[in-house]
Structures are given as C-alpha cells and as structure tokens.
C-alpha cells in the first residue's frame, strides 16, 4: 500500500479499530475497489409498502419519505441486526464474506447470498450497483461524533449522496451498549419490523438476564482483571473502555478492565494502545477478550512466544470479543453470557 493511501486512512483507519484492532490491521485489510456481488434478492416487509416514513437519527437529522423504504442498503452489521427484527436489506457493504466465501462474523444470521454486496473491504463501495438497486435508504453506524457513516468512503461520499437515498446514522461512539440497542429497535420499528413478538420479548429478557448474571459474576470476583485485545502481524492492541459500547457497558456492570492511560492511547485516537509483541505482557490480566473480526489475527494463529507465555493464555482464559456487536438483543445476549461464564470460571493468574 502506498504511503499516500495510508495517510488518507489515518483518522478513519484508527476508527476502524472499533476500539481494538488498530491501524496496522486495518491497512492490511484494504483491498482494491472491485466489489463482490452476492446476488440481489431481499424481502420487503409488509409495512414497507405503506407510509409515510420519518426517523430522527443520531446526527439529529430527520429523514422523511412518502413511504417506508423497501430498497434498503445498509452496513452489514446494521443489516444483520435489522434482519433479526424482520427487516431485510437489498444491498450491504462492509465485511460480509470471508475469503472462502463464508458469511463474515458481522453478517450474523443474514443470508449473504440474497443481498447485493457493494464492497467487502474498507474503501470499497460500488456506486453503480448501489444506484441500480434504486435505494430509498442508506443505513450505517457511526464511530465518531462528526456524523461520518461507517464504511461509506469519504472520497465517494458526494457521488453516493447524488443517488438520492436519504441516510440514517446510528451512533456507536462513547455510549453504553443498551443505548444503540434501543436505537436499532426504534429504527427497525419505523421500517416495519416486528418488535412486539414473543421472539423479540424472549431475546430482550435473555439479554437482561445475561446482564444480571454478568453483574453478579463481576461482583463475586472483583480482583479478576480483564484485558480487551486485538492482534495484527506487528502489533498487539489493548483497548480502553472509554469509547467502546460493549466495554463501557461491561464496565458499568462491574467488570474490572485493564485501562491503558490516556497518553498511551493518543496514537490510537483514544481507543487503544499499541504494543510491540515483545511488550505484550505490559499489563497483567486474568482474562483476555480477543477481537474476533476477520481483519484481526485469531488467538489460535498467533505464533509469538511472548503471547503464549501470558498467564491468561497458559490458563486457557481467552475468549472472543466482537468490537462491533450486531445490535440486536438476540446477538448481544451471548456476548454477556460468554463474559459472565469466563468470570465465573476464572482463576487469578496475574
């Protein structure tokens, strides 16, 4: 990759960490501008044939239309969350499939063969395919407070806007998980989603029960230190809890996290501290939560000896973390359950 492209991606590349993965892994994930097309199906909800539609997003912007959008294009994580509420996107962008064509972790239960993929990697967004879908809504999350839509390339922003679809941004920046979860429910409801069914009620109760379980586990083991990390070829990233929706929420429930100082997180945009593999043992930890997104190296594939010697690794106290949770109760409840179980079973090793 050219130095020019690396420089261009500095700010949004840092944000692509979602709190952990780090600029190096993001740059490694950058590909060409050819998007892989996974088909152009997708269902319309019954309510999508009615109208009018209005929704105030987290930029404070109110979008209005004569009818509820039927041709929805969304960041893959948003599409996956809406799918859980019965709202289907016709087009998606962002990490949708892995290199072997399987659904990415961020796709959730979405059938990736039934949506048009506008771009699988950072910087990819096929405007021609986007326009061909005749979109009437463009939906994404936001990882900063400037209103920047996640995975919508800044260099293509004007051309994308020129297609004419109103956009909606749901903030996942510097707030607790429960807030964007509720905002996604409100968005789904506005789009004709079913948020009153037994399935929805059960998923929400499971989430609430999981939160209570995690709070109890954290209270029972206050000395257990949890580190949120992510791996790239050259660096290990330690995430702070200040900006990440999941970590902020877990911390509010009493989880005792490793917190890099603000000065150390400066180069990571306030999200994380970058460590060389020689210094991966800088922060003692009893449990390590590792970024499970495609752009991060997974624990089983880490060959660094310094990693293998970490007490938490030797004790088998490493669990997965998705720094970009799919914002449905169904997908977030297991995240809380996994951390609660890890705390319940954890031994003090640091």
Coordinates of C-alpha atoms in Angstrom, one line a residue:
X1 CA 0.0 0.0 0.0
X2 CA 1.2 3.5 -0.8
X3 CA 2.2 6.0 1.9
X4 CA -0.4 8.3 0.4
X5 CA -3.2 5.8 1.0
X6 CA -2.0 5.0 4.5
X7 CA -2.0 8.7 5.3
X8 CA -5.5 9.2 3.9
X9 CA -6.8 6.4 6.1
X10 CA -5.2 7.6 9.3
X11 CA -8.3 9.0 11.0
X12 CA -10.9 6.6 9.8
X13 CA -8.4 3.8 9.8
X14 CA -8.0 4.3 13.5
X15 CA -11.7 4.3 14.0
X16 CA -11.9 1.0 12.1
X17 CA -10.5 -0.5 15.2
X18 CA -13.9 -0.3 16.7
X19 CA -11.9 0.1 19.9
X20 CA -9.3 -2.5 19.3
X21 CA -7.9 -3.8 16.0
X22 CA -5.6 -0.9 15.3
X23 CA -4.5 0.9 12.2
X24 CA -2.0 -1.7 11.1
X25 CA -4.6 -4.4 10.7
X26 CA -7.0 -2.0 9.0
X27 CA -4.5 -1.1 6.4
X28 CA -3.7 -4.7 5.8
X29 CA -7.4 -5.3 5.2
X30 CA -7.6 -2.7 2.5
X31 CA -8.2 -4.2 -0.9
X32 CA -9.0 -2.9 -4.4
X33 CA -12.2 -1.2 -5.4
X34 CA -13.9 -4.2 -7.0
X35 CA -16.9 -5.3 -5.0
X36 CA -18.1 -8.9 -4.9
X37 CA -21.7 -9.3 -5.9
X38 CA -23.5 -11.9 -3.8
X39 CA -26.9 -11.6 -5.6
X40 CA -29.7 -9.0 -5.4
X41 CA -32.6 -10.5 -3.6
X42 CA -34.1 -9.5 -0.2
X43 CA -37.6 -9.4 1.1
X44 CA -39.8 -6.4 1.6
X45 CA -41.6 -6.3 4.9
X46 CA -45.4 -5.9 4.7
X47 CA -45.1 -2.5 6.2
X48 CA -42.6 -1.4 3.6
X49 CA -45.5 -0.9 1.2
X50 CA -47.1 1.7 3.4
X51 CA -46.1 5.1 4.5
X52 CA -45.3 7.8 5.2
X53 CA -41.9 7.4 6.9
X54 CA -39.9 9.6 9.3
X55 CA -36.9 8.9 11.5
X56 CA -34.6 11.1 13.5
X57 CA -31.1 9.7 13.6
X58 CA -28.2 10.2 15.9
X59 CA -26.9 13.1 13.9
X60 CA -30.0 14.9 14.8
X61 CA -31.2 14.7 11.2
X62 CA -34.8 13.8 10.5
X63 CA -35.4 11.9 7.3
X64 CA -38.8 11.8 5.7
X65 CA -40.3 9.9 2.8
X66 CA -43.7 9.3 1.3
X67 CA -43.5 5.6 2.1
X68 CA -41.5 3.2 4.3
X69 CA -38.2 2.3 2.5
X70 CA -38.3 -1.0 0.7
X71 CA -35.0 -0.9 -1.1
X72 CA -32.7 -0.7 1.9
X73 CA -28.9 -0.6 1.6
X74 CA -27.0 -0.9 4.9
X75 CA -23.7 -1.6 6.5
X76 CA -23.5 -5.3 7.1
X77 CA -23.8 -5.1 10.9
X78 CA -26.9 -2.9 10.6
X79 CA -28.4 -5.2 8.0
X80 CA -27.8 -8.2 10.3
X81 CA -29.5 -6.5 13.2
X82 CA -32.5 -5.4 11.2
X83 CA -32.8 -9.0 9.8
X84 CA -33.3 -10.2 13.4
X85 CA -36.3 -7.8 13.6
X86 CA -37.8 -8.9 10.2
X87 CA -36.5 -6.0 8.1
X88 CA -34.4 -7.1 5.1
X89 CA -31.8 -5.1 3.2
X90 CA -31.3 -5.5 -0.5
X91 CA -27.7 -4.3 -0.5
X92 CA -24.9 -4.3 2.0
X93 CA -21.4 -3.0 2.4
X94 CA -18.6 -3.9 4.8
X95 CA -17.2 -7.3 5.9
X96 CA -19.9 -9.6 4.5
X97 CA -18.0 -12.7 3.4
X98 CA -14.6 -14.2 4.3
X99 CA -12.0 -15.1 1.7
X100 CA -13.5 -18.6 1.3
X101 CA -17.0 -17.1 0.6
X102 CA -18.5 -17.9 4.0
X103 CA -20.5 -15.4 6.0
X104 CA -18.4 -13.0 8.0
X105 CA -18.9 -12.8 11.7
X106 CA -20.5 -9.4 11.2
X107 CA -23.2 -10.9 9.0
X108 CA -25.0 -12.7 11.8
X109 CA -27.9 -14.8 10.6
X110 CA -28.2 -12.8 7.3
X111 CA -28.2 -15.0 4.2
X112 CA -25.4 -13.3 2.3
X113 CA -26.3 -15.0 -0.9
X114 CA -29.6 -13.0 -1.0
X115 CA -28.1 -9.5 -0.9
X116 CA -26.1 -7.4 -3.3
X117 CA -22.6 -6.9 -1.8
X118 CA -21.4 -3.4 -2.7
X119 CA -18.0 -3.8 -1.2
X120 CA -16.5 -6.3 1.2
X121 CA -13.5 -4.3 2.4
X122 CA -12.5 -0.9 3.6
X123 CA -12.8 1.7 0.9
X124 CA -15.0 -0.4 -1.4
X125 CA -18.4 0.8 -2.3
X126 CA -19.7 0.1 -5.9
X127 CA -21.7 3.1 -6.7
X128 CA -23.0 1.6 -10.0
X129 CA -24.5 -1.4 -8.2
X130 CA -25.8 0.9 -5.5
X131 CA -27.7 3.1 -8.0
X132 CA -29.0 0.0 -9.8
X133 CA -30.8 -1.0 -6.6
X134 CA -32.8 2.2 -6.6
X135 CA -32.1 2.6 -2.9
X136 CA -34.6 4.6 -0.8
X137 CA -32.5 4.4 2.4
X138 CA -28.8 4.2 3.3
X139 CA -28.2 3.0 6.8
X140 CA -25.0 2.7 8.9
X141 CA -23.4 3.2 12.3
X142 CA -21.1 6.0 13.3
X143 CA -17.8 5.6 15.2
X144 CA -17.1 9.3 15.8
X145 CA -19.0 12.4 16.7
X146 CA -18.7 14.1 13.3
X147 CA -21.6 12.2 11.6
X148 CA -19.3 10.1 9.4
X149 CA -21.2 7.0 8.2
X150 CA -19.2 3.8 8.9
X151 CA -17.7 2.2 5.8
X152 CA -19.1 4.8 3.5
X153 CA -15.9 6.1 1.7
X154 CA -15.3 9.8 2.2
X155 CA -13.8 10.1 -1.3
X156 CA -17.1 8.7 -2.8
X157 CA -19.5 10.5 -0.4
X158 CA -20.8 13.1 -2.9
X159 CA -21.4 10.5 -5.6
X160 CA -23.2 8.3 -3.2
X161 CA -25.4 11.1 -1.9
X162 CA -26.1 12.1 -5.5
X163 CA -28.0 8.8 -5.9
X164 CA -30.7 10.5 -3.8
X165 CA -31.4 8.0 -1.0
X166 CA -31.7 9.5 2.5
X167 CA -29.2 8.3 5.0
X168 CA -29.5 7.3 8.7
X169 CA -26.7 7.1 11.2
X170 CA -26.9 5.2 14.5
X171 CA -24.1 6.2 16.9
X172 CA -21.9 3.5 18.5
X173 CA -19.5 6.1 19.9
X174 CA -18.8 6.8 23.6
X175 CA -22.0 5.3 25.0
X176 CA -23.1 2.1 26.6
X177 CA -24.4 -0.9 24.6
X178 CA -28.0 -0.5 25.7
X179 CA -28.4 2.9 24.0
X180 CA -27.6 1.8 20.4
X181 CA -29.5 -1.4 21.0
X182 CA -32.6 0.6 21.8
X183 CA -32.0 2.9 18.8
X184 CA -31.8 -0.1 16.5
X185 CA -35.2 -1.3 17.9
X186 CA -36.6 2.2 17.1
X187 CA -35.2 2.1 13.6
X188 CA -36.5 -1.4 12.9
X189 CA -39.9 -0.4 14.2
X190 CA -40.0 2.6 11.9
X191 CA -39.1 0.3 9.0
X192 CA -41.9 -2.2 9.7
X193 CA -40.0 -4.6 11.9
X194 CA -41.7 -6.7 14.5
X195 CA -40.6 -5.6 17.9
X196 CA -43.5 -7.0 19.9
X197 CA -43.3 -10.7 19.0
X198 CA -42.6 -13.4 21.5
X199 CA -39.2 -13.9 19.9
X200 CA -38.3 -10.3 20.5
X201 CA -39.6 -10.4 24.1
X202 CA -37.6 -13.6 24.8
X203 CA -34.4 -12.2 23.3
X204 CA -34.7 -9.0 25.3
X205 CA -35.3 -11.0 28.5
X206 CA -32.3 -13.2 27.7
X207 CA -30.2 -10.0 27.4
X208 CA -31.4 -8.6 30.7
X209 CA -30.9 -11.9 32.4
X210 CA -27.4 -12.1 31.0
X211 CA -26.6 -8.6 32.2
X212 CA -27.7 -9.6 35.7
X213 CA -25.6 -12.7 35.6
X214 CA -22.5 -10.7 34.4
X215 CA -23.1 -8.1 37.2
X216 CA -23.2 -10.9 39.8
X217 CA -20.1 -12.6 38.4
X218 CA -18.2 -9.4 38.4
X219 CA -19.2 -8.7 42.0
X220 CA -18.2 -12.1 43.1
X221 CA -14.7 -11.8 41.5
X222 CA -13.7 -8.1 41.7
X223 CA -10.0 -8.9 41.5
X224 CA -10.2 -10.6 38.1
X225 CA -8.6 -8.3 35.6
X226 CA -9.9 -8.4 32.0
X227 CA -7.9 -7.2 29.0
X228 CA -9.6 -6.4 25.7
X229 CA -7.0 -7.0 22.9
X230 CA -6.5 -7.4 19.2
X231 CA -3.7 -8.9 17.2
X232 CA -2.0 -7.9 13.9
X233 CA 1.2 -9.1 12.4
X234 CA 3.4 -6.4 14.0
X235 CA 1.4 -5.1 16.9
X236 CA -0.9 -6.0 19.8
X237 CA -3.6 -3.6 20.7
X238 CA -5.0 -3.0 24.2
X239 CA -8.4 -1.3 24.2
X240 CA -9.6 1.1 26.8
X241 CA -13.2 1.1 27.8
X242 CA -13.9 4.9 27.3
X243 CA -15.3 4.8 23.7
X244 CA -16.4 1.2 23.0
X245 CA -20.1 0.5 23.5
X246 CA -19.6 -3.1 24.8
X247 CA -16.7 -2.3 27.1
X248 CA -18.4 0.8 28.6
X249 CA -21.4 -1.3 29.3
X250 CA -19.5 -4.3 30.8
X251 CA -17.6 -1.8 33.0
X252 CA -20.8 -0.3 34.2
X253 CA -21.8 -3.8 35.3
X254 CA -18.7 -4.0 37.4
X255 CA -16.1 -5.8 35.2
X256 CA -12.6 -4.9 36.2
X257 CA -10.8 -3.9 32.9
X258 CA -7.2 -3.2 32.2
X259 CA -7.2 0.6 31.4
X260 CA -4.3 2.0 29.3
X261 CA -3.5 5.6 30.3
X262 CA -4.9 8.3 28.0
X263 CA -1.4 9.3 27.0
X264 CA -0.8 5.8 25.7
X265 CA -4.0 5.7 23.7
X266 CA -3.3 9.0 22.0
X267 CA -1.9 7.5 18.8
X268 CA -4.9 5.2 18.7
X269 CA -7.4 8.0 18.6
X270 CA -8.2 7.5 22.2
X271 CA -9.4 3.9 21.6
X272 CA -6.4 1.7 22.2
X273 CA -2.7 1.5 23.0
X274 CA -0.3 -0.2 20.5
X275 CA 2.3 -2.6 21.9
X276 CA 5.1 -4.5 20.2
X277 CA 4.9 -8.2 20.7
X278 CA 7.9 -8.0 23.0
X279 CA 5.9 -5.9 25.3
X280 CA 2.6 -7.8 25.2
X281 CA 3.0 -8.6 28.9
X282 CA 2.9 -4.9 29.9
X283 CA -0.5 -5.3 31.6
X284 CA -1.2 -8.2 33.9
X285 CA -4.5 -9.9 33.1
X286 CA -6.5 -12.9 34.2
X287 CA -8.9 -13.0 31.2
X288 CA -8.2 -11.8 27.7
X289 CA -11.0 -10.9 25.3
X290 CA -9.7 -11.1 21.7
X291 CA -11.1 -9.3 18.7
X292 CA -12.9 -12.0 16.6
X293 CA -13.4 -9.9 13.4
X294 CA -11.8 -11.0 10.1
X295 CA -9.2 -8.3 10.0
X296 CA -7.6 -9.4 13.3
X297 CA -5.3 -12.4 13.8
X298 CA -7.1 -15.0 15.9
X299 CA -5.6 -16.5 19.1
X300 CA -5.1 -19.9 17.6
X301 CA -3.0 -18.4 14.8
X302 CA -0.7 -16.2 17.0
X303 CA 2.8 -17.7 16.9
X304 CA 4.6 -15.1 19.1
X305 CA 6.2 -16.8 22.1
X306 CA 5.5 -13.8 24.3
X307 CA 1.8 -14.3 23.7
X308 CA 1.9 -18.0 24.5
X309 CA 3.6 -17.3 27.8
X310 CA 1.0 -14.9 29.1
X311 CA -0.6 -16.4 32.3
X312 CA -4.2 -15.9 30.9
X313 CA -3.2 -17.8 27.7
X314 CA -1.5 -20.6 29.6
X315 CA -4.6 -20.9 31.8
X316 CA -6.9 -21.1 28.8
X317 CA -8.7 -17.9 29.9
X318 CA -9.0 -16.3 26.4
X319 CA -12.5 -15.6 25.0
X320 CA -13.8 -13.9 21.8
X321 CA -15.0 -10.3 21.6
X322 CA -16.7 -8.5 18.7
X323 CA -15.8 -4.8 18.9
X324 CA -18.7 -4.2 16.5
X325 CA -21.6 -6.0 18.2
X326 CA -24.6 -6.8 16.0
X327 CA -27.2 -4.5 17.6
X328 CA -30.0 -6.9 18.3
X329 CA -30.8 -8.4 21.7
X330 CA -30.5 -11.9 20.1
X331 CA -26.9 -11.3 19.1
X332 CA -25.8 -9.3 22.2
X333 CA -27.1 -11.6 24.9
X334 CA -24.5 -14.3 24.1
X335 CA -21.7 -11.7 24.5
X336 CA -22.7 -11.0 28.0
X337 CA -23.2 -14.7 28.8
X338 CA -19.7 -15.6 27.5
X339 CA -18.0 -13.0 29.6
X340 CA -20.1 -13.9 32.7
X341 CA -19.1 -17.6 32.2
X342 CA -15.5 -16.7 31.8
X343 CA -15.6 -14.7 35.1
X344 CA -17.4 -17.4 36.9
X345 CA -14.7 -20.0 35.9
X346 CA -11.7 -17.7 36.0
X347 CA -8.7 -18.3 38.3
X348 CA -6.5 -15.4 39.5
X349 CA -3.3 -15.9 37.4
X350 CA -1.9 -12.4 37.1

